[in-house]
Amino acid sequence: MNIGGGEAADQLVRMMLSFGEVSVRLGGSALKNVLALSMALAKNNKTISGKINLGKMLRETRDLRQFPMSPEQYRQFAKLAKKQKILFSAIHDKDDKGKLIDVILPVTELDRANMIFERVGYLSPEQPAP
């Protein structure tokens, strides 16, 4: 005669332990996969807008255009380009004797950058003043 139902209690404890073991294994596997995905994304952090290093821009795209600007035009351009999320790079003179700052843009950004050039009042050196 079985008094107290010990077998049912043993079976219930065994099921709870196996459930806990399975949940720990699945949680660990999910954590490992999430960390691997985040590491892969961190290594391939491609900048899609804002000011960027010229070397990084050359690694991402090869078709670039150069626009010489005065420092005042550059400050206005940088502020507006940040709002419009345009990818660009700037080359300053080290000795600050040059009055021009070269802005480098990928060809894919030129359509949106033309709107900013109009707002800034940019005239390329080849264009005569009206």
GROMACS .gro file of C-alpha atoms in nm:
model
  130
    1MET     CA    1   0.000   0.000   0.000
    2ASN     CA    2   0.137   0.333  -0.108
    3ILE     CA    3   0.070   0.598   0.149
    4GLY     CA    4   0.130   0.962   0.064
    5GLY     CA    5   0.179   0.922  -0.314
    6GLY     CA    6   0.559   0.937  -0.317
    7GLU     CA    7   0.588   0.827  -0.678
    8ALA     CA    8   0.376   1.115  -0.803
    9ALA     CA    9   0.585   1.364  -0.606
   10ASP     CA   10   0.908   1.214  -0.741
   11GLN     CA   11   0.776   1.230  -1.094
   12LEU     CA   12   0.670   1.594  -1.049
   13VAL     CA   13   1.014   1.694  -0.914
   14ARG     CA   14   1.184   1.510  -1.200
   15MET     CA   15   0.970   1.694  -1.459
   16MET     CA   16   1.041   2.032  -1.297
   17LEU     CA   17   1.415   1.965  -1.296
   18SER     CA   18   1.415   1.859  -1.662
   19PHE     CA   19   1.210   2.169  -1.752
   20GLY     CA   20   1.462   2.389  -1.568
   21GLU     CA   21   1.754   2.220  -1.745
   22VAL     CA   22   1.596   2.268  -2.089
   23SER     CA   23   1.515   2.633  -2.019
   24VAL     CA   24   1.873   2.705  -1.903
   25ARG     CA   25   2.015   2.540  -2.217
   26LEU     CA   26   1.782   2.735  -2.449
   27GLY     CA   27   1.852   3.061  -2.267
   28GLY     CA   28   2.227   3.009  -2.291
   29SER     CA   29   2.204   2.926  -2.660
   30ALA     CA   30   1.992   3.235  -2.727
   31LEU     CA   31   2.235   3.456  -2.534
   32LYS     CA   32   2.529   3.312  -2.729
   33ASN     CA   33   2.355   3.384  -3.062
   34VAL     CA   34   2.259   3.739  -2.962
   35LEU     CA   35   2.617   3.815  -2.856
   36ALA     CA   36   2.757   3.670  -3.180
   37LEU     CA   37   2.515   3.884  -3.383
   38SER     CA   38   2.599   4.200  -3.190
   39MET     CA   39   2.973   4.137  -3.231
   40ALA     CA   40   2.929   4.093  -3.607
   41LEU     CA   41   2.733   4.417  -3.629
   42ALA     CA   42   2.989   4.600  -3.417
   43LYS     CA   43   3.275   4.496  -3.645
   44ASN     CA   44   3.092   4.602  -3.960
   45ASN     CA   45   2.975   4.944  -3.842
   46LYS     CA   46   2.915   5.118  -4.170
   47THR     CA   47   2.852   5.489  -4.124
   48ILE     CA   48   2.563   5.608  -4.336
   49SER     CA   49   2.547   5.977  -4.245
   50GLY     CA   50   2.747   6.263  -4.095
   51LYS     CA   51   3.112   6.353  -4.105
   52ILE     CA   52   3.341   6.055  -4.163
   53ASN     CA   53   3.711   5.987  -4.196
   54LEU     CA   54   3.830   5.998  -4.559
   55GLY     CA   55   3.998   5.656  -4.535
   56LYS     CA   56   3.676   5.498  -4.413
   57MET     CA   57   3.483   5.668  -4.693
   58LEU     CA   58   3.728   5.531  -4.951
   59ARG     CA   59   3.681   5.179  -4.813
   60GLU     CA   60   3.303   5.208  -4.845
   61THR     CA   61   3.279   5.382  -5.183
   62ARG     CA   62   3.520   5.470  -5.461
   63ASP     CA   63   3.327   5.728  -5.664
   64LEU     CA   64   3.386   6.060  -5.483
   65ARG     CA   65   3.354   6.430  -5.572
   66GLN     CA   66   3.546   6.724  -5.425
   67PHE     CA   67   3.399   7.067  -5.348
   68PRO     CA   68   3.623   7.350  -5.223
   69MET     CA   69   3.444   7.583  -4.979
   70SER     CA   70   3.522   7.882  -4.762
   71PRO     CA   71   3.521   7.819  -4.385
   72GLU     CA   72   3.189   8.005  -4.346
   73GLN     CA   73   3.025   7.799  -4.618
   74TYR     CA   74   3.166   7.482  -4.465
   75ARG     CA   75   3.021   7.558  -4.121
   76GLN     CA   76   2.678   7.615  -4.274
   77PHE     CA   77   2.711   7.306  -4.493
   78ALA     CA   78   2.816   7.084  -4.199
   79LYS     CA   79   2.520   7.200  -3.991
   80LEU     CA   80   2.268   7.141  -4.271
   81ALA     CA   81   2.429   6.813  -4.383
   82LYS     CA   82   2.399   6.677  -4.030
   83LYS     CA   83   2.026   6.752  -4.031
   84GLN     CA   84   1.982   6.597  -4.376
   85LYS     CA   85   2.200   6.295  -4.279
   86ILE     CA   86   2.443   6.336  -4.568
   87LEU     CA   87   2.770   6.144  -4.563
   88PHE     CA   88   3.074   6.369  -4.616
   89SER     CA   89   3.438   6.420  -4.529
   90ALA     CA   90   3.632   6.745  -4.490
   91ILE     CA   91   3.999   6.814  -4.561
   92HIS     CA   92   4.143   7.113  -4.374
   93ASP     CA   93   4.487   7.266  -4.424
   94LYS     CA   94   4.722   7.185  -4.137
   95ASP     CA   95   4.881   7.531  -4.128
   96ASP     CA   96   4.548   7.722  -4.158
   97LYS     CA   97   4.697   7.945  -4.428
   98GLY     CA   98   4.463   7.807  -4.693
   99LYS     CA   99   4.125   7.970  -4.706
  100LEU     CA  100   3.950   7.670  -4.862
  101ILE     CA  101   3.818   7.352  -4.705
  102ASP     CA  102   3.769   7.058  -4.940
  103VAL     CA  103   3.443   6.872  -4.884
  104ILE     CA  104   3.442   6.517  -5.022
  105LEU     CA  105   3.105   6.358  -5.107
  106PRO     CA  106   3.009   6.022  -5.258
  107VAL     CA  107   2.825   6.048  -5.588
  108THR     CA  108   2.518   5.888  -5.430
  109GLU     CA  109   2.479   6.191  -5.198
  110LEU     CA  110   2.507   6.461  -5.466
  111ASP     CA  111   2.134   6.501  -5.530
  112ARG     CA  112   2.061   6.578  -5.167
  113ALA     CA  113   2.378   6.785  -5.127
  114ASN     CA  114   2.276   7.013  -5.417
  115MET     CA  115   1.985   7.140  -5.208
  116ILE     CA  116   2.226   7.232  -4.931
  117PHE     CA  117   2.466   7.396  -5.177
  118GLU     CA  118   2.183   7.620  -5.294
  119ARG     CA  119   2.093   7.718  -4.937
  120VAL     CA  120   2.454   7.795  -4.849
  121GLY     CA  121   2.505   7.995  -5.169
  122TYR     CA  122   2.789   7.775  -5.286
  123LEU     CA  123   2.951   7.862  -5.617
  124SER     CA  124   3.216   7.626  -5.745
  125PRO     CA  125   3.540   7.795  -5.858
  126GLU     CA  126   3.457   7.708  -6.220
  127GLN     CA  127   3.119   7.887  -6.208
  128PRO     CA  128   3.120   8.262  -6.265
  129ALA     CA  129   2.930   8.478  -6.022
  130PRO     CA  130   2.595   8.604  -6.163
   0.00000   0.00000   0.00000
